[in-house]
Amino acid sequence: MSEFKIRVESTDDFFVRARRAAKRIDSGDYGVQEFGLSFVTPQLLFELLNANRWQLLSVLRGHGPWSIRALAGALGRDYKAVHTDATKLIEAGLIERDEKGLISVPWTKITAELGEEAA
């Protein structure tokens, strides 16, 4: 896979991007696929991507497919806490679980845009 973009943007900006994407698709342009999440406030972003979850992503990206138990050991954290964090990241699309139950980060790049514009 490729890049996963995380944005903090207004609802209006989100819908502007969605309309552009719909127009591209309607015109038959299926070449550019964008994967990501949008949040309306930085606080909502940081609820999902707290320090422990960001560390989990970093360690997992460097290792490849891993069991949650092995990942918890590598992180020096409780299994249940790592399981909870991994589940949240799976639900958000940032990590995947394979048929063997191993988890991995499918993205070559994860970027975050936290732009703030003056009114």
mmCIF file with all atom_site columns, C-alpha atoms in Angstrom:
data_model
loop_
_atom_site.group_PDB
_atom_site.id
_atom_site.type_symbol
_atom_site.label_atom_id
_atom_site.label_alt_id
_atom_site.label_comp_id
_atom_site.label_asym_id
_atom_site.label_entity_id
_atom_site.label_seq_id
_atom_site.pdbx_PDB_ins_code
_atom_site.Cartn_x
_atom_site.Cartn_y
_atom_site.Cartn_z
_atom_site.occupancy
_atom_site.B_iso_or_equiv
_atom_site.pdbx_formal_charge
_atom_site.auth_seq_id
_atom_site.auth_comp_id
_atom_site.auth_asym_id
_atom_site.auth_atom_id
_atom_site.pdbx_PDB_model_num
ATOM 1   C CA . MET A 1 1   ? 0.000   0.000   0.000   1.00 0.00 ? 1   MET A CA 1
ATOM 2   C CA . SER A 1 2   ? 1.057   3.595   -0.012  1.00 0.00 ? 2   SER A CA 1
ATOM 3   C CA . GLU A 1 3   ? 0.416   6.686   2.064   1.00 0.00 ? 3   GLU A CA 1
ATOM 4   C CA . PHE A 1 4   ? -2.098  7.151   4.869   1.00 0.00 ? 4   PHE A CA 1
ATOM 5   C CA . LYS A 1 5   ? -2.909  10.817  5.522   1.00 0.00 ? 5   LYS A CA 1
ATOM 6   C CA . ILE A 1 6   ? -4.219  12.070  8.841   1.00 0.00 ? 6   ILE A CA 1
ATOM 7   C CA . ARG A 1 7   ? -5.707  15.550  8.746   1.00 0.00 ? 7   ARG A CA 1
ATOM 8   C CA . VAL A 1 8   ? -7.146  18.108  11.085  1.00 0.00 ? 8   VAL A CA 1
ATOM 9   C CA . GLU A 1 9   ? -9.580  20.042  8.927   1.00 0.00 ? 9   GLU A CA 1
ATOM 10  C CA . SER A 1 10  ? -12.978 21.649  9.003   1.00 0.00 ? 10  SER A CA 1
ATOM 11  C CA . THR A 1 11  ? -16.051 19.758  7.911   1.00 0.00 ? 11  THR A CA 1
ATOM 12  C CA . ASP A 1 12  ? -16.326 22.148  4.950   1.00 0.00 ? 12  ASP A CA 1
ATOM 13  C CA . ASP A 1 13  ? -12.763 21.341  3.825   1.00 0.00 ? 13  ASP A CA 1
ATOM 14  C CA . PHE A 1 14  ? -13.472 17.633  4.140   1.00 0.00 ? 14  PHE A CA 1
ATOM 15  C CA . PHE A 1 15  ? -16.518 17.906  1.885   1.00 0.00 ? 15  PHE A CA 1
ATOM 16  C CA . VAL A 1 16  ? -14.614 20.021  -0.664  1.00 0.00 ? 16  VAL A CA 1
ATOM 17  C CA . ARG A 1 17  ? -12.065 17.189  -0.963  1.00 0.00 ? 17  ARG A CA 1
ATOM 18  C CA . ALA A 1 18  ? -14.857 14.591  -1.130  1.00 0.00 ? 18  ALA A CA 1
ATOM 19  C CA . ARG A 1 19  ? -16.597 16.465  -3.960  1.00 0.00 ? 19  ARG A CA 1
ATOM 20  C CA . ARG A 1 20  ? -13.331 16.688  -5.915  1.00 0.00 ? 20  ARG A CA 1
ATOM 21  C CA . ALA A 1 21  ? -12.786 12.961  -5.481  1.00 0.00 ? 21  ALA A CA 1
ATOM 22  C CA . ALA A 1 22  ? -16.357 12.214  -6.592  1.00 0.00 ? 22  ALA A CA 1
ATOM 23  C CA . LYS A 1 23  ? -15.886 14.358  -9.717  1.00 0.00 ? 23  LYS A CA 1
ATOM 24  C CA . ARG A 1 24  ? -12.672 12.487  -10.577 1.00 0.00 ? 24  ARG A CA 1
ATOM 25  C CA . ILE A 1 25  ? -14.436 9.152   -10.178 1.00 0.00 ? 25  ILE A CA 1
ATOM 26  C CA . ASP A 1 26  ? -17.467 10.325  -12.183 1.00 0.00 ? 26  ASP A CA 1
ATOM 27  C CA . SER A 1 27  ? -15.121 11.311  -15.013 1.00 0.00 ? 27  SER A CA 1
ATOM 28  C CA . GLY A 1 28  ? -13.594 7.828   -14.994 1.00 0.00 ? 28  GLY A CA 1
ATOM 29  C CA . ASP A 1 29  ? -10.340 8.746   -13.235 1.00 0.00 ? 29  ASP A CA 1
ATOM 30  C CA . TYR A 1 30  ? -9.768  5.922   -10.763 1.00 0.00 ? 30  TYR A CA 1
ATOM 31  C CA . GLY A 1 31  ? -5.988  6.342   -10.606 1.00 0.00 ? 31  GLY A CA 1
ATOM 32  C CA . VAL A 1 32  ? -5.608  8.432   -7.478  1.00 0.00 ? 32  VAL A CA 1
ATOM 33  C CA . GLN A 1 33  ? -6.773  6.691   -4.336  1.00 0.00 ? 33  GLN A CA 1
ATOM 34  C CA . GLU A 1 34  ? -6.346  8.475   -1.051  1.00 0.00 ? 34  GLU A CA 1
ATOM 35  C CA . PHE A 1 35  ? -6.445  6.729   2.287   1.00 0.00 ? 35  PHE A CA 1
ATOM 36  C CA . GLY A 1 36  ? -6.726  8.519   5.588   1.00 0.00 ? 36  GLY A CA 1
ATOM 37  C CA . LEU A 1 37  ? -8.652  10.029  8.444   1.00 0.00 ? 37  LEU A CA 1
ATOM 38  C CA . SER A 1 38  ? -9.913  13.526  9.110   1.00 0.00 ? 38  SER A CA 1
ATOM 39  C CA . PHE A 1 39  ? -10.529 15.117  12.484  1.00 0.00 ? 39  PHE A CA 1
ATOM 40  C CA . VAL A 1 40  ? -12.184 18.453  13.192  1.00 0.00 ? 40  VAL A CA 1
ATOM 41  C CA . THR A 1 41  ? -9.906  19.214  16.158  1.00 0.00 ? 41  THR A CA 1
ATOM 42  C CA . PRO A 1 42  ? -6.367  18.262  17.174  1.00 0.00 ? 42  PRO A CA 1
ATOM 43  C CA . GLN A 1 43  ? -7.793  16.967  20.460  1.00 0.00 ? 43  GLN A CA 1
ATOM 44  C CA . LEU A 1 44  ? -9.814  14.313  18.619  1.00 0.00 ? 44  LEU A CA 1
ATOM 45  C CA . LEU A 1 45  ? -6.719  13.296  16.652  1.00 0.00 ? 45  LEU A CA 1
ATOM 46  C CA . PHE A 1 46  ? -4.675  12.945  19.842  1.00 0.00 ? 46  PHE A CA 1
ATOM 47  C CA . GLU A 1 47  ? -7.404  10.846  21.475  1.00 0.00 ? 47  GLU A CA 1
ATOM 48  C CA . LEU A 1 48  ? -6.774  8.256   18.770  1.00 0.00 ? 48  LEU A CA 1
ATOM 49  C CA . LEU A 1 49  ? -3.041  8.742   18.302  1.00 0.00 ? 49  LEU A CA 1
ATOM 50  C CA . ASN A 1 50  ? -1.756  9.154   21.831  1.00 0.00 ? 50  ASN A CA 1
ATOM 51  C CA . ALA A 1 51  ? 1.923   8.604   22.674  1.00 0.00 ? 51  ALA A CA 1
ATOM 52  C CA . ASN A 1 52  ? 1.513   4.869   23.394  1.00 0.00 ? 52  ASN A CA 1
ATOM 53  C CA . ARG A 1 53  ? -0.303  4.204   20.122  1.00 0.00 ? 53  ARG A CA 1
ATOM 54  C CA . TRP A 1 54  ? 2.216   6.216   18.109  1.00 0.00 ? 54  TRP A CA 1
ATOM 55  C CA . GLN A 1 55  ? 5.022   4.174   19.707  1.00 0.00 ? 55  GLN A CA 1
ATOM 56  C CA . LEU A 1 56  ? 3.102   0.979   18.896  1.00 0.00 ? 56  LEU A CA 1
ATOM 57  C CA . LEU A 1 57  ? 2.876   2.059   15.238  1.00 0.00 ? 57  LEU A CA 1
ATOM 58  C CA . SER A 1 58  ? 6.582   2.909   15.096  1.00 0.00 ? 58  SER A CA 1
ATOM 59  C CA . VAL A 1 59  ? 7.731   -0.381  16.614  1.00 0.00 ? 59  VAL A CA 1
ATOM 60  C CA . LEU A 1 60  ? 5.320   -2.411  14.499  1.00 0.00 ? 60  LEU A CA 1
ATOM 61  C CA . ARG A 1 61  ? 6.403   -0.672  11.266  1.00 0.00 ? 61  ARG A CA 1
ATOM 62  C CA . GLY A 1 62  ? 10.019  -1.510  12.024  1.00 0.00 ? 62  GLY A CA 1
ATOM 63  C CA . HIS A 1 63  ? 9.322   -5.167  12.682  1.00 0.00 ? 63  HIS A CA 1
ATOM 64  C CA . GLY A 1 64  ? 6.572   -6.351  10.347  1.00 0.00 ? 64  GLY A CA 1
ATOM 65  C CA . PRO A 1 65  ? 3.763   -8.791  11.189  1.00 0.00 ? 65  PRO A CA 1
ATOM 66  C CA . TRP A 1 66  ? 3.724   -9.548  14.892  1.00 0.00 ? 66  TRP A CA 1
ATOM 67  C CA . SER A 1 67  ? 1.433   -11.043 17.499  1.00 0.00 ? 67  SER A CA 1
ATOM 68  C CA . ILE A 1 68  ? -0.038  -8.656  20.023  1.00 0.00 ? 68  ILE A CA 1
ATOM 69  C CA . ARG A 1 69  ? 1.645   -10.630 22.812  1.00 0.00 ? 69  ARG A CA 1
ATOM 70  C CA . ALA A 1 70  ? 5.093   -10.277 21.180  1.00 0.00 ? 70  ALA A CA 1
ATOM 71  C CA . LEU A 1 71  ? 4.455   -6.589  20.527  1.00 0.00 ? 71  LEU A CA 1
ATOM 72  C CA . ALA A 1 72  ? 3.421   -6.050  24.161  1.00 0.00 ? 72  ALA A CA 1
ATOM 73  C CA . GLY A 1 73  ? 6.674   -7.689  25.262  1.00 0.00 ? 73  GLY A CA 1
ATOM 74  C CA . ALA A 1 74  ? 8.743   -5.517  22.920  1.00 0.00 ? 74  ALA A CA 1
ATOM 75  C CA . LEU A 1 75  ? 6.983   -2.402  24.194  1.00 0.00 ? 75  LEU A CA 1
ATOM 76  C CA . GLY A 1 76  ? 7.262   -3.465  27.843  1.00 0.00 ? 76  GLY A CA 1
ATOM 77  C CA . ARG A 1 77  ? 3.531   -2.957  28.244  1.00 0.00 ? 77  ARG A CA 1
ATOM 78  C CA . ASP A 1 78  ? 0.586   -4.973  29.517  1.00 0.00 ? 78  ASP A CA 1
ATOM 79  C CA . TYR A 1 79  ? -0.993  -7.320  26.934  1.00 0.00 ? 79  TYR A CA 1
ATOM 80  C CA . LYS A 1 80  ? -4.525  -6.027  27.552  1.00 0.00 ? 80  LYS A CA 1
ATOM 81  C CA . ALA A 1 81  ? -3.491  -2.382  27.062  1.00 0.00 ? 81  ALA A CA 1
ATOM 82  C CA . VAL A 1 82  ? -1.647  -3.188  23.823  1.00 0.00 ? 82  VAL A CA 1
ATOM 83  C CA . HIS A 1 83  ? -4.627  -5.236  22.619  1.00 0.00 ? 83  HIS A CA 1
ATOM 84  C CA . THR A 1 84  ? -6.943  -2.280  23.290  1.00 0.00 ? 84  THR A CA 1
ATOM 85  C CA . ASP A 1 85  ? -4.615  0.112   21.457  1.00 0.00 ? 85  ASP A CA 1
ATOM 86  C CA . ALA A 1 86  ? -4.162  -2.270  18.519  1.00 0.00 ? 86  ALA A CA 1
ATOM 87  C CA . THR A 1 87  ? -7.931  -2.711  18.212  1.00 0.00 ? 87  THR A CA 1
ATOM 88  C CA . LYS A 1 88  ? -8.424  1.074   18.035  1.00 0.00 ? 88  LYS A CA 1
ATOM 89  C CA . LEU A 1 89  ? -5.738  1.354   15.344  1.00 0.00 ? 89  LEU A CA 1
ATOM 90  C CA . ILE A 1 90  ? -7.268  -1.529  13.359  1.00 0.00 ? 90  ILE A CA 1
ATOM 91  C CA . GLU A 1 91  ? -10.684 0.162   13.516  1.00 0.00 ? 91  GLU A CA 1
ATOM 92  C CA . ALA A 1 92  ? -9.077  3.391   12.255  1.00 0.00 ? 92  ALA A CA 1
ATOM 93  C CA . GLY A 1 93  ? -7.390  1.588   9.352   1.00 0.00 ? 93  GLY A CA 1
ATOM 94  C CA . LEU A 1 94  ? -3.840  2.302   10.496  1.00 0.00 ? 94  LEU A CA 1
ATOM 95  C CA . ILE A 1 95  ? -2.931  -1.348  11.094  1.00 0.00 ? 95  ILE A CA 1
ATOM 96  C CA . GLU A 1 96  ? -4.238  -4.658  9.765   1.00 0.00 ? 96  GLU A CA 1
ATOM 97  C CA . ARG A 1 97  ? -4.677  -8.153  11.170  1.00 0.00 ? 97  ARG A CA 1
ATOM 98  C CA . ASP A 1 98  ? -3.897  -11.068 8.845   1.00 0.00 ? 98  ASP A CA 1
ATOM 99  C CA . GLU A 1 99  ? -5.469  -14.529 8.669   1.00 0.00 ? 99  GLU A CA 1
ATOM 100 C CA . LYS A 1 100 ? -2.958  -15.809 11.260  1.00 0.00 ? 100 LYS A CA 1
ATOM 101 C CA . GLY A 1 101 ? -3.938  -13.072 13.710  1.00 0.00 ? 101 GLY A CA 1
ATOM 102 C CA . LEU A 1 102 ? -0.686  -11.144 13.254  1.00 0.00 ? 102 LEU A CA 1
ATOM 103 C CA . ILE A 1 103 ? -0.845  -7.369  13.020  1.00 0.00 ? 103 ILE A CA 1
ATOM 104 C CA . SER A 1 104 ? 1.150   -5.067  10.760  1.00 0.00 ? 104 SER A CA 1
ATOM 105 C CA . VAL A 1 105 ? 1.252   -1.545  9.371   1.00 0.00 ? 105 VAL A CA 1
ATOM 106 C CA . PRO A 1 106 ? 0.356   -1.771  5.649   1.00 0.00 ? 106 PRO A CA 1
ATOM 107 C CA . TRP A 1 107 ? 1.390   1.806   4.861   1.00 0.00 ? 107 TRP A CA 1
ATOM 108 C CA . THR A 1 108 ? 4.777   2.846   3.527   1.00 0.00 ? 108 THR A CA 1
ATOM 109 C CA . LYS A 1 109 ? 4.188   6.355   4.848   1.00 0.00 ? 109 LYS A CA 1
ATOM 110 C CA . ILE A 1 110 ? 1.905   7.921   7.469   1.00 0.00 ? 110 ILE A CA 1
ATOM 111 C CA . THR A 1 111 ? 1.619   11.704  7.406   1.00 0.00 ? 111 THR A CA 1
ATOM 112 C CA . ALA A 1 112 ? -0.271  14.138  9.590   1.00 0.00 ? 112 ALA A CA 1
ATOM 113 C CA . GLU A 1 113 ? -1.447  17.596  8.544   1.00 0.00 ? 113 GLU A CA 1
ATOM 114 C CA . LEU A 1 114 ? -2.379  19.869  11.428  1.00 0.00 ? 114 LEU A CA 1
ATOM 115 C CA . GLY A 1 115 ? -2.731  23.161  9.604   1.00 0.00 ? 115 GLY A CA 1
ATOM 116 C CA . GLU A 1 116 ? -4.307  26.130  11.317  1.00 0.00 ? 116 GLU A CA 1
ATOM 117 C CA . GLU A 1 117 ? -5.551  29.049  9.259   1.00 0.00 ? 117 GLU A CA 1
ATOM 118 C CA . ALA A 1 118 ? -6.445  32.517  10.427  1.00 0.00 ? 118 ALA A CA 1
ATOM 119 C CA . ALA A 1 119 ? -10.115 33.441  10.137  1.00 0.00 ? 119 ALA A CA 1
#
